[in-house]
Short mmCIF file of C-alpha atoms in Angstrom, two decimals:
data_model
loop_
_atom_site.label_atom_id
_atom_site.label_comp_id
_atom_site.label_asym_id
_atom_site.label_seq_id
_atom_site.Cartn_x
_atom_site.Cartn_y
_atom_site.Cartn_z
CA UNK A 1 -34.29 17.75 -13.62
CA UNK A 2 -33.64 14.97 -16.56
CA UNK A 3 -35.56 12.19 -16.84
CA UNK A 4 -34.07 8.71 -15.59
CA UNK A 5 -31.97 6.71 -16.97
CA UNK A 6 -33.99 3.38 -16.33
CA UNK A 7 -37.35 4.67 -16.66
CA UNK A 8 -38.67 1.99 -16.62
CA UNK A 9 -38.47 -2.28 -17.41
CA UNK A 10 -39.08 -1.67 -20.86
CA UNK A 11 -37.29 1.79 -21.37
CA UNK A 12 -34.11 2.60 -23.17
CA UNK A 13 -31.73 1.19 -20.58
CA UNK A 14 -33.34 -2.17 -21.06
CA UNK A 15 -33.16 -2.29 -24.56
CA UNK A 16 -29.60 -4.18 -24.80
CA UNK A 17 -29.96 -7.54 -24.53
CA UNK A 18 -26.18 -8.59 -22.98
CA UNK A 19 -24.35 -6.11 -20.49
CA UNK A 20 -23.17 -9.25 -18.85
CA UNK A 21 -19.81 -7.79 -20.19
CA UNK A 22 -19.15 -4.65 -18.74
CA UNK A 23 -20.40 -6.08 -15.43
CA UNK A 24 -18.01 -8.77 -15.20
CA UNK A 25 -14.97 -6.39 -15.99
CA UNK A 26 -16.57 -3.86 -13.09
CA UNK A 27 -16.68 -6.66 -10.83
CA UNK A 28 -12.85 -7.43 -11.65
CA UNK A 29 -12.12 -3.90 -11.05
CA UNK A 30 -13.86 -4.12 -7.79
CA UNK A 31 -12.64 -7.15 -6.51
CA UNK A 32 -8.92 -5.72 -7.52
CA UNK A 33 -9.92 -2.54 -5.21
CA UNK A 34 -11.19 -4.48 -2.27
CA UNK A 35 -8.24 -6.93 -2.38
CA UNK A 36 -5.03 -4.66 -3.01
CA UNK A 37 -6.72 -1.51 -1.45
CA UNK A 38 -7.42 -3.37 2.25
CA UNK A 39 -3.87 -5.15 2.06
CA UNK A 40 -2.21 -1.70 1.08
CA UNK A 41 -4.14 0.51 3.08
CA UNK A 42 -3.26 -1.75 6.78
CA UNK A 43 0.24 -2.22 5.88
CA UNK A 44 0.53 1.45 5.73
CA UNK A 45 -1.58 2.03 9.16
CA UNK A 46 0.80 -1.07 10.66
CA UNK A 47 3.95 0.65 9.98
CA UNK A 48 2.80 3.78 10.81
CA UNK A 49 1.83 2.95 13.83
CA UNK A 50 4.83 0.79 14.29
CA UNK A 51 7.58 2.78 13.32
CA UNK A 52 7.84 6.36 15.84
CA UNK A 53 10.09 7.92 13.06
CA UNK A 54 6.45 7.85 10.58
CA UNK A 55 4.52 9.14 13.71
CA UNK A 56 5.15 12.71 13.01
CA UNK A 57 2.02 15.51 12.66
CA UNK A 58 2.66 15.48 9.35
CA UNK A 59 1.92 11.71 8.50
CA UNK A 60 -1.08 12.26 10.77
CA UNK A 61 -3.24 13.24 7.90
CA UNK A 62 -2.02 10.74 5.69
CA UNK A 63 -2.57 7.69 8.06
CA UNK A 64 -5.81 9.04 8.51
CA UNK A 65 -6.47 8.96 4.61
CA UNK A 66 -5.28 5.83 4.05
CA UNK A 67 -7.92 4.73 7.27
CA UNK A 68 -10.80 6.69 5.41
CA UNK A 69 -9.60 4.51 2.19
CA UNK A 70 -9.74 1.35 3.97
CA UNK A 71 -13.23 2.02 4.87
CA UNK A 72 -14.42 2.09 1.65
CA UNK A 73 -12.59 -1.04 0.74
CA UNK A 74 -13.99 -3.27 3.69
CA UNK A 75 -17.70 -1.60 3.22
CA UNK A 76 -18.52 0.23 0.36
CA UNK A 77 -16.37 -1.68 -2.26
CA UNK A 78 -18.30 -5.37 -1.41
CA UNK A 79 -21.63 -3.65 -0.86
CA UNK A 80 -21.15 -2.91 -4.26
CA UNK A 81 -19.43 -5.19 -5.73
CA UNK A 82 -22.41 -7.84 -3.80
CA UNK A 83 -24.86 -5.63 -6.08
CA UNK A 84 -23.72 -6.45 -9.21
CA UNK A 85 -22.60 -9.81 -8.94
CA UNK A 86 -26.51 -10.25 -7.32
CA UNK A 87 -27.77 -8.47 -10.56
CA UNK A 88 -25.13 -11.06 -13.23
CA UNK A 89 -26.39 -13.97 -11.41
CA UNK A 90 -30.44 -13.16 -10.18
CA UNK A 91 -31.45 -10.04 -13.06
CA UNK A 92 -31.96 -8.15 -9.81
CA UNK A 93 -30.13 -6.83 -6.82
CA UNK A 94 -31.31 -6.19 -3.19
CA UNK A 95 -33.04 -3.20 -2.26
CA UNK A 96 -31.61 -3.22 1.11
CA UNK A 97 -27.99 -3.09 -0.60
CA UNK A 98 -29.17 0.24 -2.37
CA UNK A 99 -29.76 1.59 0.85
CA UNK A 100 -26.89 0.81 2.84
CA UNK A 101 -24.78 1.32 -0.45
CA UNK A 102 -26.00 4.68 -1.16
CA UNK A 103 -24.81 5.64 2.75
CA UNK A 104 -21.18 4.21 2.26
CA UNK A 105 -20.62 5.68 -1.13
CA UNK A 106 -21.63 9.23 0.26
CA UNK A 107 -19.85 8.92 3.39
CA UNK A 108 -16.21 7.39 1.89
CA UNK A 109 -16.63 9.46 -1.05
CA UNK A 110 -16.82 13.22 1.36
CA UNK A 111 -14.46 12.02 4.12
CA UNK A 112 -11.58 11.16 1.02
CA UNK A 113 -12.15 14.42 -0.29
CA UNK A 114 -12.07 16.34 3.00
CA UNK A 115 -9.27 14.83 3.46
CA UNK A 116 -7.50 15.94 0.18
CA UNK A 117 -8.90 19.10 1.35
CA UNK A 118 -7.17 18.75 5.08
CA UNK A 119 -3.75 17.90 3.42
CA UNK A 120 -3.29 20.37 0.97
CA UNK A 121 -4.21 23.73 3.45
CA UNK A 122 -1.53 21.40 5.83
CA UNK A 123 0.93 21.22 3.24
CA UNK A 124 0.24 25.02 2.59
CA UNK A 125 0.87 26.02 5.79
CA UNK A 126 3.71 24.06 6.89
CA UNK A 127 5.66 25.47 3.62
CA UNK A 128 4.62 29.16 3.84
CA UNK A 129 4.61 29.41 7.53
CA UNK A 130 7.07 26.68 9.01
CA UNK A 131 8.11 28.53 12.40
CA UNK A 132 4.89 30.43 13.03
CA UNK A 133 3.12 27.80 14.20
CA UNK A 134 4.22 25.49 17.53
CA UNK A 135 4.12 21.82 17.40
CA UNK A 136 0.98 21.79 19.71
CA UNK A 137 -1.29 24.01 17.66
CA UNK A 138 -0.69 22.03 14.67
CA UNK A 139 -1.44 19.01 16.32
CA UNK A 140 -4.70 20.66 17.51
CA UNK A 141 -5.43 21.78 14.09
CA UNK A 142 -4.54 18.18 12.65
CA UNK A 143 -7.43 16.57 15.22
CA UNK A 144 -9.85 19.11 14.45
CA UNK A 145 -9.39 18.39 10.55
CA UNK A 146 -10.11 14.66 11.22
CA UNK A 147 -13.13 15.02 13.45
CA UNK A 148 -14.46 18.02 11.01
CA UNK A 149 -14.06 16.01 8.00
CA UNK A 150 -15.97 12.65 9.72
CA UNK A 151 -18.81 15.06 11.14
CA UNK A 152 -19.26 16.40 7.90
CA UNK A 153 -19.30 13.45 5.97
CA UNK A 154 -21.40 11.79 8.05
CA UNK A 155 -24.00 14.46 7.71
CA UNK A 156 -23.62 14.27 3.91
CA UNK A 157 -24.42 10.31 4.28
CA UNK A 158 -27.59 11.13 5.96
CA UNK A 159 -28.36 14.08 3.55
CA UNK A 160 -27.85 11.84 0.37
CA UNK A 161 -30.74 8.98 2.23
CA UNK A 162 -33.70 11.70 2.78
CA UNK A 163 -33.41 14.09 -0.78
CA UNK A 164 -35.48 10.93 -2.53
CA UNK A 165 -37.81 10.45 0.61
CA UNK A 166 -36.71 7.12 1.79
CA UNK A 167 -37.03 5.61 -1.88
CA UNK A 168 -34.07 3.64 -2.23
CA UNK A 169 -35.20 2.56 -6.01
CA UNK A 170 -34.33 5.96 -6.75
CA UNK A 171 -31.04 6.57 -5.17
CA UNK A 172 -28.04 7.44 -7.04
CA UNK A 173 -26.27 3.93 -6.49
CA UNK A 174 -29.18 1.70 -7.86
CA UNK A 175 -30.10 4.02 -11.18
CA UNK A 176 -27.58 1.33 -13.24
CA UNK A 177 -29.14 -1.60 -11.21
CA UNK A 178 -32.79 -3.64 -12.48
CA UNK A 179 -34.91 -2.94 -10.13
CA UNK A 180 -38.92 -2.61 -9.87
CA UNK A 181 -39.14 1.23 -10.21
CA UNK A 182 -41.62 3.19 -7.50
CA UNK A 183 -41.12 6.65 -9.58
CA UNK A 184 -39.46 8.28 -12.30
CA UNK A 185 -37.58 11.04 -10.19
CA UNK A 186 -34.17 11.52 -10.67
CA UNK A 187 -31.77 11.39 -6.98
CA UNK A 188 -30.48 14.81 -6.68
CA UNK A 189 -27.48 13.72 -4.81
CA UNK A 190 -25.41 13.37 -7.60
CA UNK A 191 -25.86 16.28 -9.73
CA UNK A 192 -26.29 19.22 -6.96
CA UNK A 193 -24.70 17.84 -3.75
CA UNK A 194 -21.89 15.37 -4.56
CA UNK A 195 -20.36 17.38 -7.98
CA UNK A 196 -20.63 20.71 -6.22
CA UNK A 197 -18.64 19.37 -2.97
CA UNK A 198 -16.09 17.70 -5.62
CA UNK A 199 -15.54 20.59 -7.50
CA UNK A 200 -15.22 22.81 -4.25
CA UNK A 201 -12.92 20.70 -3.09
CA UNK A 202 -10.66 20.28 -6.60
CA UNK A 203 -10.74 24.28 -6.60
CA UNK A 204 -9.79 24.68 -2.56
CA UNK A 205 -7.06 21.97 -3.41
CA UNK A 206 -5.45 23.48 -6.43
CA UNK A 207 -5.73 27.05 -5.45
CA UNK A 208 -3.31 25.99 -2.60
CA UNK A 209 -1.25 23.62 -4.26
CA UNK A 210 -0.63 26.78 -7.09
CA UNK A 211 0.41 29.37 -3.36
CA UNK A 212 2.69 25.82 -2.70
CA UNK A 213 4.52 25.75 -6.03
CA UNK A 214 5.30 29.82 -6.03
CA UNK A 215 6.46 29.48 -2.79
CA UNK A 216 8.60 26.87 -3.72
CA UNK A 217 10.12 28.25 -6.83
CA UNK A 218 10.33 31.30 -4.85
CA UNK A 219 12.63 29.53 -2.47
CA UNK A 220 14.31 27.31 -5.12
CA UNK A 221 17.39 29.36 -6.16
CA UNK A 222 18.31 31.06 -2.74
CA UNK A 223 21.75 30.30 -1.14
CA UNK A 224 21.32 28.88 2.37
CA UNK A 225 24.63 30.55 3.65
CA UNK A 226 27.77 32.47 2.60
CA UNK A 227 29.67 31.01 5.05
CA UNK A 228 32.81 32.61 7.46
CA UNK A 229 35.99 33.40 5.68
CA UNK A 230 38.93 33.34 7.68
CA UNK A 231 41.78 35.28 7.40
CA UNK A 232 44.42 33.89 4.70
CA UNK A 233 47.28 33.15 7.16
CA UNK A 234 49.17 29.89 8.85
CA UNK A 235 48.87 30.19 12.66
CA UNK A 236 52.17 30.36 14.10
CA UNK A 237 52.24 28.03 17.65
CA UNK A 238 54.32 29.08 20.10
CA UNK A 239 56.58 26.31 21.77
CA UNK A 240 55.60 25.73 25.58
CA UNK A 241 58.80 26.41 26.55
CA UNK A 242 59.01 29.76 25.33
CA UNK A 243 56.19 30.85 28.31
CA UNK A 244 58.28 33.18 30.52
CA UNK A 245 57.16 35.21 33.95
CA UNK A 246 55.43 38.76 34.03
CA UNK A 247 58.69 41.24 34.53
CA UNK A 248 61.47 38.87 33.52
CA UNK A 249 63.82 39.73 30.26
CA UNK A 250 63.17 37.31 27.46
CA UNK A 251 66.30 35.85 26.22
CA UNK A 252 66.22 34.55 22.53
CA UNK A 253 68.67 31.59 21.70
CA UNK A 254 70.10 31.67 18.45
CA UNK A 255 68.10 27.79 18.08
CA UNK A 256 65.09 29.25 18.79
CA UNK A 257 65.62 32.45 16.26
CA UNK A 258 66.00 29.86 13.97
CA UNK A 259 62.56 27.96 14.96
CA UNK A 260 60.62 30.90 14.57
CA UNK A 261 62.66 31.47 11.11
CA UNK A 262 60.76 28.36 9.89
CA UNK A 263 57.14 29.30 11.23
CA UNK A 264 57.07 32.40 8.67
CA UNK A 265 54.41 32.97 6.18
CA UNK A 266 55.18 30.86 2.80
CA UNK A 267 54.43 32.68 0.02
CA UNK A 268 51.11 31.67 -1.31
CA UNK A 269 48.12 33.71 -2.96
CA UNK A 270 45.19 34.94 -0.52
CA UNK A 271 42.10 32.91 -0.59
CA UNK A 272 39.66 30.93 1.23
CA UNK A 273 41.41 28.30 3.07
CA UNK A 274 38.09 26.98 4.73
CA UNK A 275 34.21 28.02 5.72
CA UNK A 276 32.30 27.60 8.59
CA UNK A 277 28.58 27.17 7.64
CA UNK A 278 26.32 28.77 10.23
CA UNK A 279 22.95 27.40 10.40
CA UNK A 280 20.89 30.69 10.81
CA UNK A 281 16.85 30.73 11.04
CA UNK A 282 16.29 32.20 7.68
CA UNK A 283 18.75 28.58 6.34
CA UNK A 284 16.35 26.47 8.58
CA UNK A 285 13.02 28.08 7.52
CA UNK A 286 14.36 27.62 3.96
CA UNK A 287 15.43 24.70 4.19
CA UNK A 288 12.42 23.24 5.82
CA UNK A 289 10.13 24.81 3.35
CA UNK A 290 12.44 22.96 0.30
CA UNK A 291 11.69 19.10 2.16
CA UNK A 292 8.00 20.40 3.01
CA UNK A 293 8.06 21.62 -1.25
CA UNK A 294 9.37 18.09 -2.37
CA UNK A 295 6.81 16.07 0.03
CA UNK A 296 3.76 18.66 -1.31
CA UNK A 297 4.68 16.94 -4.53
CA UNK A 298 4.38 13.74 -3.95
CA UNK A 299 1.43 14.06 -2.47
CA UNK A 300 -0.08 16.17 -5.36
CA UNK A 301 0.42 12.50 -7.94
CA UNK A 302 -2.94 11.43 -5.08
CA UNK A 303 -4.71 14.38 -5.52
CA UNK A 304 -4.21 14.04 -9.63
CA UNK A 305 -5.26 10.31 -8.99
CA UNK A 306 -8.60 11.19 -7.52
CA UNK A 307 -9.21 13.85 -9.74
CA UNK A 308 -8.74 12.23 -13.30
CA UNK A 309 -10.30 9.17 -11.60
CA UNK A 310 -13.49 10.96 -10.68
CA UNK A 311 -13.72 13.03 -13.50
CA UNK A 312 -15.84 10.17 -15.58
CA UNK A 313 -18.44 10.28 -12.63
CA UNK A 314 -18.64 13.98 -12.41
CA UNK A 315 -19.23 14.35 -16.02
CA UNK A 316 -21.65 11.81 -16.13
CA UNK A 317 -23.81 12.92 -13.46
CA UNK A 318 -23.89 16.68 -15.07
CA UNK A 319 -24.66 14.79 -18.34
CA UNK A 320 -27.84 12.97 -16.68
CA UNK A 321 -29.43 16.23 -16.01
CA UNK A 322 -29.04 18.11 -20.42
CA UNK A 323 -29.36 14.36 -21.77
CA UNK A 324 -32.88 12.71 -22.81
CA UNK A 325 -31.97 8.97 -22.70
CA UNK A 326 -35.42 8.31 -24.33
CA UNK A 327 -33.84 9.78 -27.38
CA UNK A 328 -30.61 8.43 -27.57
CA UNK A 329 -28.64 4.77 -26.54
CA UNK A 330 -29.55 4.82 -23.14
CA UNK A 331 -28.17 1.37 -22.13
CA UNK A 332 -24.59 2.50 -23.29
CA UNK A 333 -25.83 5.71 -20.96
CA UNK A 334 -26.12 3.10 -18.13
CA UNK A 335 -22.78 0.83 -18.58
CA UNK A 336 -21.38 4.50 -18.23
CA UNK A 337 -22.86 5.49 -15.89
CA UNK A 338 -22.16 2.17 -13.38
CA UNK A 339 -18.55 2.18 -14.66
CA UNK A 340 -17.78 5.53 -13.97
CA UNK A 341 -19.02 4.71 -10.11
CA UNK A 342 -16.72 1.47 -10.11
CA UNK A 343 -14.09 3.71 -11.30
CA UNK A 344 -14.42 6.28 -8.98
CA UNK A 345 -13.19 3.65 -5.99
CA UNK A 346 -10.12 2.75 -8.01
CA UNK A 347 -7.87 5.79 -6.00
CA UNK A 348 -8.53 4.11 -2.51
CA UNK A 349 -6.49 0.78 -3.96
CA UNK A 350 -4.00 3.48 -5.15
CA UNK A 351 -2.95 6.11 -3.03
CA UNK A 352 -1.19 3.96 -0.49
CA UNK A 353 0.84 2.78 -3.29
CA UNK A 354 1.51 5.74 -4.68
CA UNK A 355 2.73 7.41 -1.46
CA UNK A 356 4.91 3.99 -0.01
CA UNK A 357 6.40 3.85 -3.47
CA UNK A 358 7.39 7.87 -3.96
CA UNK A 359 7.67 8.86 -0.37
CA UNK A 360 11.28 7.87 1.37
CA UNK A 361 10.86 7.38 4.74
CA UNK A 362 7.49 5.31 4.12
CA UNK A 363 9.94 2.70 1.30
CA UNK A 364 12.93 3.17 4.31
CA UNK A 365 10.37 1.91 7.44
CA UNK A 366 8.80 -0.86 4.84
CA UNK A 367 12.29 -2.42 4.27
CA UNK A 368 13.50 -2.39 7.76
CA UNK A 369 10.45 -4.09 8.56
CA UNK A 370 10.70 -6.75 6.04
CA UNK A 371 14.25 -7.04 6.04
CA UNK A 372 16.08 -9.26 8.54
CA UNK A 373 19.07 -7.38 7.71
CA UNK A 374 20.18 -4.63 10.18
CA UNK A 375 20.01 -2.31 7.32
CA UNK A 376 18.04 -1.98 4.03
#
């Protein structure tokens, strides 16, 4: 493994004299997370839960992101912002926030991927396989996805406190922070259990979202229905009075000769006079898979979020393990290094917005809610 960024007091990492810069504008960017991310996450559990028409299987997964996002802005957000206001203020932040820190971060961090994960083999299946499934085992799948994805992020938590034997000096979440070092190891958490689970999860995601977008050019230019064309002819009624016994001689009058004279055919071309659209499976199964197509879509701008907003952590961790910091600027290393974390939490301040602001019937429940009007 690479050697450590903060080797030690006197290392590399130490060698810049004011960093009080980039730590003020990470705490901004934290404070903006915890502040807009726990007021946009509960408004979007509250009318969830408060309108039925949201309450569908298919919001399920969402509501349950935007819970797994709201823990990391009432817990892991504060823990760290707490750290580095603690390091501006004292030159040194609590070891006890390391711990618990490291813990959040690994546990918010799995559960929002999982559920990326969850929603994009969801959105898969509801597109490519929209009857084949009843409502019940979808449900049953849905429930299984949530407690699978806590379960396993939970054991990932627990995983990323016991690779550096219980030394929290060396966790992954205190390598930017100034603290008396106990060794010079390197937390493998980052590099060879959190990157590999990102990037399994960023492949999983977009090899499904690619099967979603064939499907759904597949299904783009087909024509519901032809329709029923009737025959090109006025009907002709017949008066009431006309209605004669079984057996009995009709007798024409010479008025009502000249009646029927005026119900003939007029001369006009043949053609479609109307249609009658008939619903048919194949129109509902296409039809369905178009709305699932358009609502795959909006959900892959939060799965483009988390991925370009990781990316700067990812690529930093990989870089800790090929770079000698001894050699090079290390504390520019380390300002990277603890922005790219901050950075990382930015997508659980913005998915809720993105998917109240592009999703209908989220905008649609959100103004009958705070309208007074009867309609928005």
């Amino acid at each position: 493994m690479g050697p450590s960024w903060t080797i030690n007091g006197t290392g590399p990492c130490r060698e810049e004299p004011d960093r009080s810069r980039v730590l003020l504008v990470n705490c901004a960017l934290l404070g903006f997370v915890c502040t807009v991310g726990v007021s946009s996450n509960v408004l979007v559990c509250w009318v969830a839960f408060r309108s039925k028409a949201l309450q569908t299987t298919n919001n399920v997964l969402l509501v349950h992101l935007a819970v797994g996002d709201l823990l990391r802005c009432l817990l892991d957000s504060p823990l760290f912002l707490a750290s580095l206001v603690l390091e501006v203020w004292q030159g040194q932040a609590s070891i006890h926030l390391c711990f618990i820190q490291q813990f959040t971060f690994s546990l918010c961090s799995c559960a929002e991927l999982l559920s990326l994960v969850a929603i994009s083999v969801e959105r898969y299946q509801a597109i490519a396989f929209p009857f084949k499934t009843k409502r019940t085992n979808w449900q049953t799948r849905t429930w299984t996805w949530i407690l699978l994805v806590w379960v396993v992020s939970f054991f990932v938590a627990v995983l990323s406190l016991s690779l550096n034997r219980g030394d929290p000096t060396s966790y992954m979440m205190c390598a930017h922070l100034n603290l008396p070092r106990k060794s010079h190891v390197v937390d493998p958490f980052g590099a060879w259990v959190l990157v590999p689970i990102w990037s399994l999860s960023i492949a999983v995601i977009t090899i499904h979202y690619l099967q979603i977008f064939m499907v759904v050019r597949r299904h783009a230019n087909k024509v519901f229905d032809s329709g029923v064309q009737p025959r090109a002819s006025i009907a002709k009624p017949e008066p009431a009075w006309t209605r004669h016994a079984p057996g009995l001689p009709l007798v024409e009058s010479s008025a009502n000769a000249e009646e029927r004279a005026g119900w003939e055919e007029p001369n006009m071309p043949t053609g479609i006079v109307g249609a009658i659209c008939i619903l048919t499976p194949k129109a509902k199964e296409l039809g369905k898979k178009r709305l699932e197509g358009k609502l795959a879509k909006r959900l892959g701008y939060i799965i483009t979020v988390v991925i370009i907003f990781w990316l700067p952590l990812v690529l930093t961790l990989v870089l800790q393990e090929f770079v000698d910091c001894a050699k090079i600027c290390g504390w520019l290393l380390c300002d990277l290094y603890s922005s790219a974390l901050v950075v990382s939490c930015v997508p659980a301040a913005l998915d809720p917005l993105i998917y109240t602001l592009l999703q209908r019937h989220f905008r649609t429940q959100l103004c009958k809610v705070f309208s007074t009007k009867p309609h928005c």
